[in-house]
mmCIF file of C-alpha atoms and ligand atoms in Angstrom:
data_model
loop_
_atom_site.group_PDB
_atom_site.id
_atom_site.type_symbol
_atom_site.label_atom_id
_atom_site.label_comp_id
_atom_site.label_asym_id
_atom_site.label_seq_id
_atom_site.Cartn_x
_atom_site.Cartn_y
_atom_site.Cartn_z
ATOM 1 C CA THR G 1 -37.332 -18.155 -3.042
ATOM 2 C CA TRP G 2 -34.201 -18.615 -0.950
ATOM 3 C CA GLN G 3 -33.000 -22.223 -0.883
ATOM 4 C CA GLY G 4 -30.432 -22.066 1.939
ATOM 5 C CA VAL G 5 -26.669 -21.658 1.647
ATOM 6 C CA LEU G 6 -25.717 -25.163 0.395
ATOM 7 C CA LYS G 7 -27.847 -24.670 -2.726
ATOM 8 C CA GLU G 8 -27.402 -20.929 -3.227
ATOM 9 C CA TYR G 9 -23.599 -21.018 -3.072
ATOM 10 C CA LYS G 10 -22.887 -24.567 -4.236
ATOM 11 C CA GLU G 11 -20.285 -23.428 -6.805
ATOM 12 C CA TYR G 12 -18.174 -22.128 -3.888
ATOM 13 C CA LEU G 13 -18.739 -25.124 -1.598
ATOM 14 C CA PRO G 14 -17.394 -28.722 -1.411
ATOM 15 C CA VAL G 15 -20.814 -30.243 -1.981
ATOM 16 C CA ASN G 16 -21.540 -33.144 -4.358
ATOM 17 C CA GLU G 17 -24.427 -35.450 -5.308
ATOM 18 C CA ASN G 18 -23.840 -37.490 -2.114
ATOM 19 C CA THR G 19 -24.112 -34.462 0.169
ATOM 20 C CA PRO G 20 -27.507 -34.418 1.938
ATOM 21 C CA GLU G 21 -29.606 -31.399 0.912
ATOM 22 C CA LEU G 22 -29.768 -30.126 4.468
ATOM 23 C CA THR G 23 -31.220 -26.703 5.233
ATOM 24 C CA LEU G 24 -33.214 -24.633 7.675
ATOM 25 C CA TYR G 25 -33.096 -21.807 5.093
ATOM 26 C CA GLU G 26 -30.115 -20.211 6.785
ATOM 27 C CA GLY G 27 -28.383 -17.230 5.254
ATOM 28 C CA ASN G 28 -29.776 -14.330 3.218
ATOM 29 C CA THR G 29 -29.760 -12.176 6.351
ATOM 30 C CA PRO G 30 -30.396 -8.424 6.066
ATOM 31 C CA LEU G 31 -27.683 -5.796 5.731
ATOM 32 C CA ILE G 32 -29.323 -3.019 7.743
ATOM 33 C CA LYS G 33 -28.222 0.598 7.178
ATOM 34 C CA LEU G 34 -27.772 2.170 10.649
ATOM 35 C CA GLU G 35 -29.041 5.626 9.693
ATOM 36 C CA LYS G 36 -28.711 7.466 13.008
ATOM 37 C CA LEU G 37 -25.362 5.968 13.918
ATOM 38 C CA SER G 38 -24.059 6.762 10.409
ATOM 39 C CA GLU G 39 -25.139 10.380 10.903
ATOM 40 C CA GLU G 40 -23.619 10.637 14.375
ATOM 41 C CA LEU G 41 -20.334 8.974 13.385
ATOM 42 C CA GLY G 42 -19.903 10.531 9.936
ATOM 43 C CA ILE G 43 -19.489 7.134 8.263
ATOM 44 C CA GLU G 44 -21.732 4.887 6.138
ATOM 45 C CA LEU G 45 -22.503 2.123 8.654
ATOM 46 C CA HIS G 46 -24.389 -1.102 7.940
ATOM 47 C CA ALA G 47 -25.129 -4.032 10.262
ATOM 48 C CA LYS G 48 -24.984 -7.560 8.898
ATOM 49 C CA PHE G 49 -27.617 -8.941 11.244
ATOM 50 C CA GLU G 50 -26.802 -12.632 11.584
ATOM 51 C CA GLY G 51 -29.185 -12.897 14.532
ATOM 52 C CA LEU G 52 -31.904 -13.551 11.959
ATOM 53 C CA ASN G 53 -30.625 -16.993 11.046
ATOM 54 C CA PRO G 54 -32.803 -20.030 11.941
ATOM 55 C CA THR G 55 -31.234 -20.621 15.396
ATOM 56 C CA GLY G 56 -30.457 -16.923 15.868
ATOM 57 C CA SER G 57 -26.737 -16.733 15.121
ATOM 58 C CA PHE G 58 -24.189 -16.934 12.260
ATOM 59 C CA LYS G 59 -23.268 -20.444 13.409
ATOM 60 C CA ASP G 60 -26.061 -21.848 11.229
ATOM 61 C CA ARG G 61 -24.096 -20.961 8.092
ATOM 62 C CA GLY G 62 -21.141 -23.185 8.912
ATOM 63 C CA MET G 63 -23.058 -25.823 10.814
ATOM 64 C CA VAL G 64 -25.326 -26.733 7.901
ATOM 65 C CA LEU G 65 -22.285 -27.906 5.905
ATOM 66 C CA ALA G 66 -20.471 -29.503 8.858
ATOM 67 C CA VAL G 67 -23.545 -31.577 9.779
ATOM 68 C CA ALA G 68 -24.403 -32.432 6.148
ATOM 69 C CA LYS G 69 -20.836 -33.678 5.654
ATOM 70 C CA ALA G 70 -20.906 -35.609 8.951
ATOM 71 C CA LYS G 71 -23.998 -37.427 7.693
ATOM 72 C CA GLU G 72 -22.468 -37.961 4.237
ATOM 73 C CA GLU G 73 -19.420 -39.526 5.922
ATOM 74 C CA GLY G 74 -21.583 -41.881 7.992
ATOM 75 C CA ALA G 75 -21.417 -40.297 11.467
ATOM 76 C CA HIS G 76 -24.274 -41.069 13.849
ATOM 77 C CA THR G 77 -23.500 -38.241 16.283
ATOM 78 C CA VAL G 78 -22.073 -34.731 16.212
ATOM 79 C CA ILE G 79 -20.287 -33.246 19.250
ATOM 80 C CA CYS G 80 -19.157 -29.745 20.176
ATOM 81 C CA ALA G 81 -17.958 -27.557 22.992
ATOM 82 C CA SER G 82 -19.775 -24.253 23.027
ATOM 83 C CA THR G 83 -20.340 -20.891 24.659
ATOM 84 C CA GLY G 84 -23.876 -21.558 23.468
ATOM 85 C CA ASN G 85 -24.553 -20.658 19.850
ATOM 86 C CA THR G 86 -22.496 -23.464 18.321
ATOM 87 C CA SER G 87 -24.435 -25.944 20.466
ATOM 88 C CA ALA G 88 -27.770 -24.378 19.502
ATOM 89 C CA ALA G 89 -26.911 -24.686 15.803
ATOM 90 C CA ALA G 90 -25.270 -28.133 16.038
ATOM 91 C CA SER G 91 -28.236 -29.648 17.863
ATOM 92 C CA ALA G 92 -30.844 -28.102 15.549
ATOM 93 C CA TYR G 93 -29.099 -29.218 12.346
ATOM 94 C CA ALA G 94 -28.395 -32.640 13.852
ATOM 95 C CA ALA G 95 -32.103 -33.000 14.649
ATOM 96 C CA ARG G 96 -32.926 -31.901 11.101
ATOM 97 C CA ALA G 97 -30.447 -34.427 9.677
ATOM 98 C CA GLY G 98 -31.541 -37.298 11.950
ATOM 99 C CA LEU G 99 -28.234 -37.417 13.861
ATOM 100 C CA ASN G 100 -27.620 -37.415 17.611
ATOM 101 C CA SER G 101 -25.870 -34.458 19.217
ATOM 102 C CA ILE G 102 -23.733 -34.021 22.336
ATOM 103 C CA VAL G 103 -22.872 -30.549 23.582
ATOM 104 C CA VAL G 104 -20.432 -29.597 26.378
ATOM 105 C CA LEU G 105 -20.974 -26.185 27.974
ATOM 106 C CA PRO G 106 -19.191 -24.127 30.667
ATOM 107 C CA GLU G 107 -21.477 -24.402 33.717
ATOM 108 C CA GLY G 108 -23.333 -21.176 34.484
ATOM 109 C CA LYS G 109 -21.723 -19.168 31.675
ATOM 110 C CA VAL G 110 -24.128 -19.827 28.809
ATOM 111 C CA ALA G 111 -27.015 -17.470 28.026
ATOM 112 C CA VAL G 112 -30.296 -19.146 28.935
ATOM 113 C CA GLY G 113 -31.842 -18.952 25.453
ATOM 114 C CA LYS G 114 -28.979 -20.954 24.010
ATOM 115 C CA VAL G 115 -29.254 -23.718 26.614
ATOM 116 C CA THR G 116 -32.978 -24.087 25.911
ATOM 117 C CA GLN G 117 -32.249 -24.460 22.197
ATOM 118 C CA ALA G 118 -29.872 -27.366 22.711
ATOM 119 C CA MET G 119 -32.278 -29.003 25.167
ATOM 120 C CA MET G 120 -35.293 -28.641 22.866
ATOM 121 C CA SER G 121 -33.342 -29.946 19.869
ATOM 122 C CA GLY G 122 -32.795 -33.192 21.756
ATOM 123 C CA ALA G 123 -29.080 -32.729 22.442
ATOM 124 C CA LYS G 124 -27.357 -34.620 25.233
ATOM 125 C CA THR G 125 -26.174 -31.599 27.209
ATOM 126 C CA VAL G 126 -23.212 -31.730 29.595
ATOM 127 C CA THR G 127 -22.142 -28.720 31.654
ATOM 128 C CA ILE G 128 -18.639 -28.724 33.160
ATOM 129 C CA GLU G 129 -17.000 -26.742 35.962
ATOM 130 C CA GLY G 130 -14.555 -25.241 33.513
ATOM 131 C CA ASN G 131 -14.550 -22.831 30.583
ATOM 132 C CA PHE G 132 -15.016 -23.179 26.829
ATOM 133 C CA ASP G 133 -11.332 -23.895 26.277
ATOM 134 C CA ASP G 134 -11.465 -26.807 28.774
ATOM 135 C CA ALA G 135 -14.594 -28.125 27.048
ATOM 136 C CA LEU G 136 -12.997 -27.927 23.588
ATOM 137 C CA LYS G 137 -10.029 -30.060 24.702
ATOM 138 C CA ILE G 138 -12.460 -32.738 25.944
ATOM 139 C CA VAL G 139 -14.654 -32.930 22.835
ATOM 140 C CA ARG G 140 -11.611 -33.001 20.527
ATOM 141 C CA LYS G 141 -10.389 -36.109 22.363
ATOM 142 C CA ILE G 142 -13.806 -37.804 22.291
ATOM 143 C CA SER G 143 -14.215 -37.256 18.535
ATOM 144 C CA GLU G 144 -10.657 -38.510 17.895
ATOM 145 C CA ASP G 145 -11.357 -41.667 19.929
ATOM 146 C CA ASN G 146 -14.809 -42.423 18.459
ATOM 147 C CA ASP G 147 -15.258 -42.876 14.699
ATOM 148 C CA GLY G 148 -18.999 -42.285 14.556
ATOM 149 C CA ILE G 149 -18.817 -39.050 16.563
ATOM 150 C CA GLU G 150 -17.899 -36.032 14.429
ATOM 151 C CA LEU G 151 -16.501 -32.801 15.897
ATOM 152 C CA VAL G 152 -18.421 -29.782 14.545
ATOM 153 C CA ASN G 153 -16.530 -26.963 16.302
ATOM 154 C CA SER G 154 -14.811 -24.539 13.940
ATOM 155 C CA LEU G 155 -11.710 -26.767 13.894
ATOM 156 C CA ASN G 156 -13.913 -28.704 11.456
ATOM 157 C CA PRO G 157 -12.886 -27.078 8.138
ATOM 158 C CA TYR G 158 -16.414 -27.214 6.762
ATOM 159 C CA ARG G 159 -17.462 -24.567 9.302
ATOM 160 C CA ILE G 160 -15.166 -21.817 7.964
ATOM 161 C CA GLU G 161 -15.776 -23.087 4.436
ATOM 162 C CA CYS G 162 -19.463 -22.314 4.686
ATOM 163 C CA GLN G 163 -19.402 -19.331 7.054
ATOM 164 C CA LYS G 164 -17.563 -17.450 4.283
ATOM 165 C CA THR G 165 -20.930 -17.159 2.459
ATOM 166 C CA ALA G 166 -21.782 -14.192 4.687
ATOM 167 C CA SER G 167 -19.116 -12.095 2.977
ATOM 168 C CA PHE G 168 -20.659 -12.929 -0.418
ATOM 169 C CA GLU G 169 -23.975 -11.568 0.833
ATOM 170 C CA VAL G 170 -22.307 -8.391 2.147
ATOM 171 C CA ILE G 171 -20.820 -7.669 -1.280
ATOM 172 C CA ASP G 172 -23.990 -8.668 -3.149
ATOM 173 C CA ALA G 173 -26.018 -6.277 -0.962
ATOM 174 C CA LEU G 174 -23.541 -3.400 -0.919
ATOM 175 C CA GLY G 175 -22.372 -3.754 -4.540
ATOM 176 C CA LYS G 176 -18.773 -3.684 -3.305
ATOM 177 C CA ALA G 177 -16.703 -4.658 -0.289
ATOM 178 C CA PRO G 178 -16.886 -2.178 2.589
ATOM 179 C CA ASP G 179 -13.727 -0.259 3.509
ATOM 180 C CA TYR G 180 -13.838 -1.979 6.917
ATOM 181 C CA LEU G 181 -15.442 -5.271 8.003
ATOM 182 C CA CYS G 182 -15.792 -5.138 11.813
ATOM 183 C CA ILE G 183 -16.487 -8.382 13.647
ATOM 184 C CA PRO G 184 -16.397 -9.866 17.163
ATOM 185 C CA VAL G 185 -13.591 -12.377 17.798
ATOM 186 C CA GLY G 186 -13.972 -15.365 20.126
ATOM 187 C CA ASN G 187 -12.624 -18.668 18.800
ATOM 188 C CA ALA G 188 -11.622 -16.564 15.740
ATOM 189 C CA ALA G 189 -13.112 -18.690 12.951
ATOM 190 C CA ASN G 190 -15.618 -16.106 11.749
ATOM 191 C CA ILE G 191 -13.055 -13.383 10.969
ATOM 192 C CA ALA G 192 -11.101 -16.027 9.048
ATOM 193 C CA ALA G 193 -14.247 -17.135 7.195
ATOM 194 C CA TYR G 194 -15.173 -13.588 6.096
ATOM 195 C CA TRP G 195 -11.646 -12.934 4.845
ATOM 196 C CA LYS G 196 -11.659 -16.225 2.905
ATOM 197 C CA GLY G 197 -14.926 -15.236 1.250
ATOM 198 C CA PHE G 198 -13.756 -11.737 0.356
ATOM 199 C CA LYS G 199 -10.632 -13.189 -1.280
ATOM 200 C CA GLU G 200 -12.669 -15.747 -3.243
ATOM 201 C CA TYR G 201 -15.063 -13.074 -4.558
ATOM 202 C CA ASN G 202 -12.064 -10.898 -5.395
ATOM 203 C CA GLU G 203 -10.484 -13.723 -7.405
ATOM 204 C CA LYS G 204 -13.723 -14.759 -9.087
ATOM 205 C CA LYS G 205 -15.393 -11.372 -9.607
ATOM 206 C CA GLY G 206 -12.685 -8.766 -9.116
ATOM 207 C CA THR G 207 -14.531 -7.240 -6.153
ATOM 208 C CA SER G 208 -12.546 -5.152 -3.710
ATOM 209 C CA LEU G 209 -11.104 -6.216 -0.347
ATOM 210 C CA PRO G 210 -11.944 -4.638 3.034
ATOM 211 C CA LYS G 211 -9.652 -4.094 5.969
ATOM 212 C CA MET G 212 -10.559 -6.753 8.548
ATOM 213 C CA TYR G 213 -11.110 -5.275 12.023
ATOM 214 C CA GLY G 214 -11.628 -7.917 14.712
ATOM 215 C CA PHE G 215 -12.597 -7.118 18.309
ATOM 216 C CA GLU G 216 -11.991 -9.271 21.373
ATOM 217 C CA ALA G 217 -13.415 -8.572 24.807
ATOM 218 C CA GLU G 218 -10.726 -6.968 26.980
ATOM 219 C CA GLY G 219 -11.071 -9.807 29.526
ATOM 220 C CA ALA G 220 -10.520 -12.420 26.805
ATOM 221 C CA ALA G 221 -8.063 -10.652 24.492
ATOM 222 C CA ALA G 222 -5.608 -13.464 23.719
ATOM 223 C CA ILE G 223 -4.696 -12.278 20.213
ATOM 224 C CA VAL G 224 -4.387 -8.613 21.228
ATOM 225 C CA LYS G 225 -2.142 -9.539 24.177
ATOM 226 C CA ASN G 226 -0.515 -12.370 22.216
ATOM 227 C CA LYS G 227 -0.920 -14.795 25.098
ATOM 228 C CA VAL G 228 -3.436 -17.443 26.175
ATOM 229 C CA ILE G 229 -5.875 -15.997 28.714
ATOM 230 C CA GLU G 230 -6.273 -18.747 31.334
ATOM 231 C CA ASN G 231 -9.468 -17.383 32.913
ATOM 232 C CA PRO G 232 -11.257 -15.303 30.276
ATOM 233 C CA GLU G 233 -14.081 -13.136 31.594
ATOM 234 C CA THR G 234 -16.575 -10.891 29.804
ATOM 235 C CA VAL G 235 -20.262 -10.011 29.889
ATOM 236 C CA GLY G 236 -20.236 -11.093 26.233
ATOM 237 C CA THR G 237 -20.255 -14.753 27.216
ATOM 238 C CA ALA G 238 -20.375 -15.805 23.546
ATOM 239 C CA ILE G 239 -16.772 -14.608 23.134
ATOM 240 C CA ARG G 240 -15.502 -15.649 26.596
ATOM 241 C CA ILE G 241 -12.685 -17.636 25.006
ATOM 242 C CA GLY G 242 -9.034 -17.462 26.092
ATOM 243 C CA ASN G 243 -7.284 -19.649 23.524
ATOM 244 C CA PRO G 244 -8.810 -19.103 20.051
ATOM 245 C CA ALA G 245 -8.636 -22.244 17.914
ATOM 246 C CA SER G 246 -8.296 -20.158 14.720
ATOM 247 C CA TRP G 247 -5.729 -17.756 16.189
ATOM 248 C CA ASP G 248 -3.349 -18.091 13.246
ATOM 249 C CA LYS G 249 -6.086 -17.694 10.610
ATOM 250 C CA ALA G 250 -7.371 -14.565 12.347
ATOM 251 C CA ALA G 251 -3.869 -13.084 12.511
ATOM 252 C CA ALA G 252 -3.443 -13.832 8.800
ATOM 253 C CA ALA G 253 -6.747 -12.123 7.969
ATOM 254 C CA ARG G 254 -5.613 -9.099 9.984
ATOM 255 C CA ASP G 255 -2.189 -8.930 8.348
ATOM 256 C CA GLU G 256 -3.161 -9.780 4.750
ATOM 257 C CA SER G 257 -5.969 -7.234 4.777
ATOM 258 C CA GLY G 258 -3.972 -4.478 6.483
ATOM 259 C CA GLY G 259 -6.515 -4.571 9.282
ATOM 260 C CA LYS G 260 -6.249 -4.932 13.044
ATOM 261 C CA ILE G 261 -7.462 -6.894 16.034
ATOM 262 C CA ASP G 262 -8.254 -4.700 19.038
ATOM 263 C CA SER G 263 -10.139 -5.177 22.320
ATOM 264 C CA VAL G 264 -13.161 -3.474 23.859
ATOM 265 C CA THR G 265 -14.223 -3.276 27.486
ATOM 266 C CA ASP G 266 -17.433 -4.738 28.880
ATOM 267 C CA GLU G 267 -18.592 -1.155 29.454
ATOM 268 C CA GLU G 268 -18.056 -0.342 25.775
ATOM 269 C CA ILE G 269 -19.789 -3.583 24.771
ATOM 270 C CA LEU G 270 -22.867 -2.884 26.913
ATOM 271 C CA SER G 271 -23.042 0.731 25.746
ATOM 272 C CA ALA G 272 -23.023 -0.344 22.085
ATOM 273 C CA TYR G 273 -25.487 -3.177 22.872
ATOM 274 C CA LYS G 274 -28.013 -0.708 24.324
ATOM 275 C CA ARG G 275 -27.379 2.034 21.770
ATOM 276 C CA VAL G 276 -27.999 -0.034 18.634
ATOM 277 C CA ALA G 277 -31.181 -1.538 20.120
ATOM 278 C CA SER G 278 -32.653 1.744 21.374
ATOM 279 C CA THR G 279 -31.684 3.969 18.424
ATOM 280 C CA GLU G 280 -31.863 1.545 15.482
ATOM 281 C CA GLY G 281 -34.222 -1.207 16.671
ATOM 282 C CA VAL G 282 -31.561 -3.882 16.176
ATOM 283 C CA PHE G 283 -31.402 -6.160 19.246
ATOM 284 C CA CYS G 284 -28.230 -8.226 19.178
ATOM 285 C CA GLU G 285 -26.650 -10.220 21.997
ATOM 286 C CA PRO G 286 -23.863 -8.683 24.101
ATOM 287 C CA GLY G 287 -20.967 -10.586 22.460
ATOM 288 C CA SER G 288 -22.097 -9.362 19.046
ATOM 289 C CA ALA G 289 -21.966 -5.742 20.229
ATOM 290 C CA ALA G 290 -18.190 -6.057 20.607
ATOM 291 C CA SER G 291 -17.995 -5.361 16.884
ATOM 292 C CA LEU G 292 -20.049 -2.162 17.102
ATOM 293 C CA ALA G 293 -18.119 -1.119 20.213
ATOM 294 C CA GLY G 294 -15.020 -1.580 18.087
ATOM 295 C CA VAL G 295 -16.459 0.656 15.353
ATOM 296 C CA LEU G 296 -17.180 3.407 17.892
ATOM 297 C CA LYS G 297 -13.671 3.112 19.365
ATOM 298 C CA SER G 298 -12.063 3.110 15.897
ATOM 299 C CA VAL G 299 -13.951 6.201 14.720
ATOM 300 C CA GLU G 300 -13.000 7.893 17.991
ATOM 301 C CA ASN G 301 -9.286 7.097 17.650
ATOM 302 C CA GLY G 302 -9.206 7.777 13.909
ATOM 303 C CA SER G 303 -8.445 4.252 12.707
ATOM 304 C CA ILE G 304 -11.722 4.456 10.797
ATOM 305 C CA GLN G 305 -11.810 7.685 8.800
ATOM 306 C CA LYS G 306 -14.908 9.861 8.301
ATOM 307 C CA GLY G 307 -16.804 8.985 5.130
ATOM 308 C CA SER G 308 -15.734 5.320 5.213
ATOM 309 C CA THR G 309 -18.149 2.510 4.347
ATOM 310 C CA VAL G 310 -18.256 0.146 7.320
ATOM 311 C CA VAL G 311 -20.040 -3.161 7.973
ATOM 312 C CA THR G 312 -20.416 -4.303 11.567
ATOM 313 C CA VAL G 313 -21.333 -7.964 11.917
ATOM 314 C CA LEU G 314 -23.960 -8.495 14.631
ATOM 315 C CA THR G 315 -23.531 -12.203 15.088
ATOM 316 C CA GLY G 316 -26.359 -13.238 17.423
ATOM 317 C CA ASN G 317 -29.931 -12.369 18.339
ATOM 318 C CA GLY G 318 -30.574 -10.391 21.535
ATOM 319 C CA LEU G 319 -33.284 -12.873 22.565
ATOM 320 C CA LYS G 320 -30.539 -15.394 23.338
ATOM 321 C CA ASP G 321 -29.579 -13.558 26.530
ATOM 322 C CA PRO G 322 -32.672 -12.084 28.207
ATOM 323 C CA ASP G 323 -30.990 -12.076 31.629
ATOM 324 C CA THR G 324 -28.344 -9.543 30.572
ATOM 325 C CA ALA G 325 -30.979 -7.419 28.833
ATOM 326 C CA MET G 326 -33.139 -7.348 31.972
ATOM 327 C CA GLU G 327 -30.092 -6.392 34.036
ATOM 328 C CA VAL G 328 -28.789 -3.521 31.933
ATOM 329 C CA ALA G 329 -31.801 -2.203 29.986
ATOM 330 C CA LEU G 330 -32.187 1.564 29.945
ATOM 331 C CA ASP G 331 -35.720 1.417 31.424
ATOM 332 C CA GLN G 332 -37.143 -1.266 33.704
ATOM 333 C CA PRO G 333 -40.868 -2.122 33.391
ATOM 334 C CA LYS G 334 -43.089 0.038 35.626
ATOM 335 C CA LYS G 335 -45.406 -2.196 37.724
ATOM 336 C CA LEU G 336 -48.818 -0.657 38.460
ATOM 337 C CA PRO G 337 -51.949 -1.981 40.251
ATOM 338 C CA LEU G 338 -55.052 -2.469 38.067
ATOM 339 C CA ASP G 339 -56.366 1.026 38.609
ATOM 340 C CA GLU G 340 -57.321 2.411 35.206
ATOM 341 C CA GLY G 341 -57.259 6.046 36.315
ATOM 342 C CA LYS G 342 -53.780 5.750 37.819
ATOM 343 C CA ILE G 343 -52.449 3.830 34.807
ATOM 344 C CA VAL G 344 -53.823 6.382 32.333
ATOM 345 C CA GLU G 345 -52.406 9.178 34.482
ATOM 346 C CA TYR G 346 -48.990 7.514 34.653
ATOM 347 C CA ILE G 347 -48.802 6.777 30.922
ATOM 348 C CA GLU G 348 -49.941 10.286 29.984
ATOM 349 C CA SER G 349 -47.196 11.668 32.200
ATOM 350 C CA LEU G 350 -44.463 9.805 30.242
HETATM 351 C C1 AN7 X 401 -22.869 -14.383 19.058
HETATM 352 C C2 AN7 X 401 -21.413 -14.712 18.789
HETATM 353 N N1 AN7 X 401 -20.621 -13.744 18.303
HETATM 354 C C3 AN7 X 401 -19.314 -13.984 18.044
HETATM 355 C C4 AN7 X 401 -18.752 -15.209 18.288
HETATM 356 C C5 AN7 X 401 -17.277 -15.392 17.978
HETATM 357 O O1 AN7 X 401 -17.146 -16.014 16.716
HETATM 358 P P1 AN7 X 401 -15.768 -16.818 16.479
HETATM 359 O O2 AN7 X 401 -14.686 -15.787 16.623
HETATM 360 O O3 AN7 X 401 -15.856 -17.412 15.125
HETATM 361 O O4 AN7 X 401 -15.712 -17.858 17.574
HETATM 362 C C6 AN7 X 401 -19.537 -16.251 18.798
HETATM 363 C C7 AN7 X 401 -18.885 -17.565 19.058
HETATM 364 C C8 AN7 X 401 -19.508 -18.548 19.749
HETATM 365 C C9 AN7 X 401 -18.857 -19.807 20.034
HETATM 366 O O5 AN7 X 401 -17.636 -19.935 19.926
HETATM 367 C C10 AN7 X 401 -19.703 -20.936 20.468
HETATM 368 O O6 AN7 X 401 -20.941 -20.836 20.320
HETATM 369 O O7 AN7 X 401 -19.145 -21.911 20.979
HETATM 370 C C11 AN7 X 401 -20.906 -16.005 19.039
HETATM 371 O O8 AN7 X 401 -21.737 -16.950 19.516
#
């Protein structure tokens, strides 16, 4: 049975006999063939559904190593700024490892499911009247000033180091690299991590290399516009980030792979978000749908050719953000009084 990423991929990871064997059995997430969308788009489209990790997002992959290493190095506390999923993962793995956790969140801009995860995992949760970028500056300073408090945002190299395992799983499942790897871009570590993994598998196993296609939200498109976005805004609050910490690494992944980083509107994000849930049964969170929105846009404008093999990374579970789902869902629940005849009549009329 699956032993979690630290064990399964130890030959690719900086783990040793002193590294705690930490796991919540993260990784080994399904690569789901999107049959209807493949038919409609004329491509072979698969979703790497990272929403099925233990805390519901891809963050678990990198966090398991970052927290294990923090413990190995004698930290008593881990700290992070977060749009929500990093804090959910950091606090869960800290709890698992017996460490304290402190999370700093942008007030009112974090999906409710994510806040409950940090709270239930025993994190000390601080919300600030500022955005993710403001929060990241603060936690970087605190971890620099306090030895026992380890920063576990993706500036921590262990995060990218272990998030790369997702690209191994894509190749293992597909039998090759896809022509295009499409992924949402927020703080830009995940696109860098996938590219790192594809290059390592290529070196070690001679597997092929995809073109890396990253997608920012139009209201937070720092890399696309090549400027810091002071007040990023998007319905995909996970990627509401205006100054990506891994900007350079993401640009390198784009350039080395012959790929691109483009932006998608909130309308395109929400349309993809609803479409993949209602036609394929895959419920991801809005920020994750930026990658599928990017696939649709790229097929439309020809930058993904017909017949291509494409993987779209759906980075977080839809359950994280029930408020947005309730707001935009195609059909709202029909409320009926307890009158059996009327209910039967209504349902039979559907
Ligand atoms: C669902 C989801 N999809 C995509 C991204 C973007 O990944 P990166 O480009 O590697 O940042 C995030 C990022 C979240 C945080 O940055 C945080 O939780 O603080 C996310 O939660």
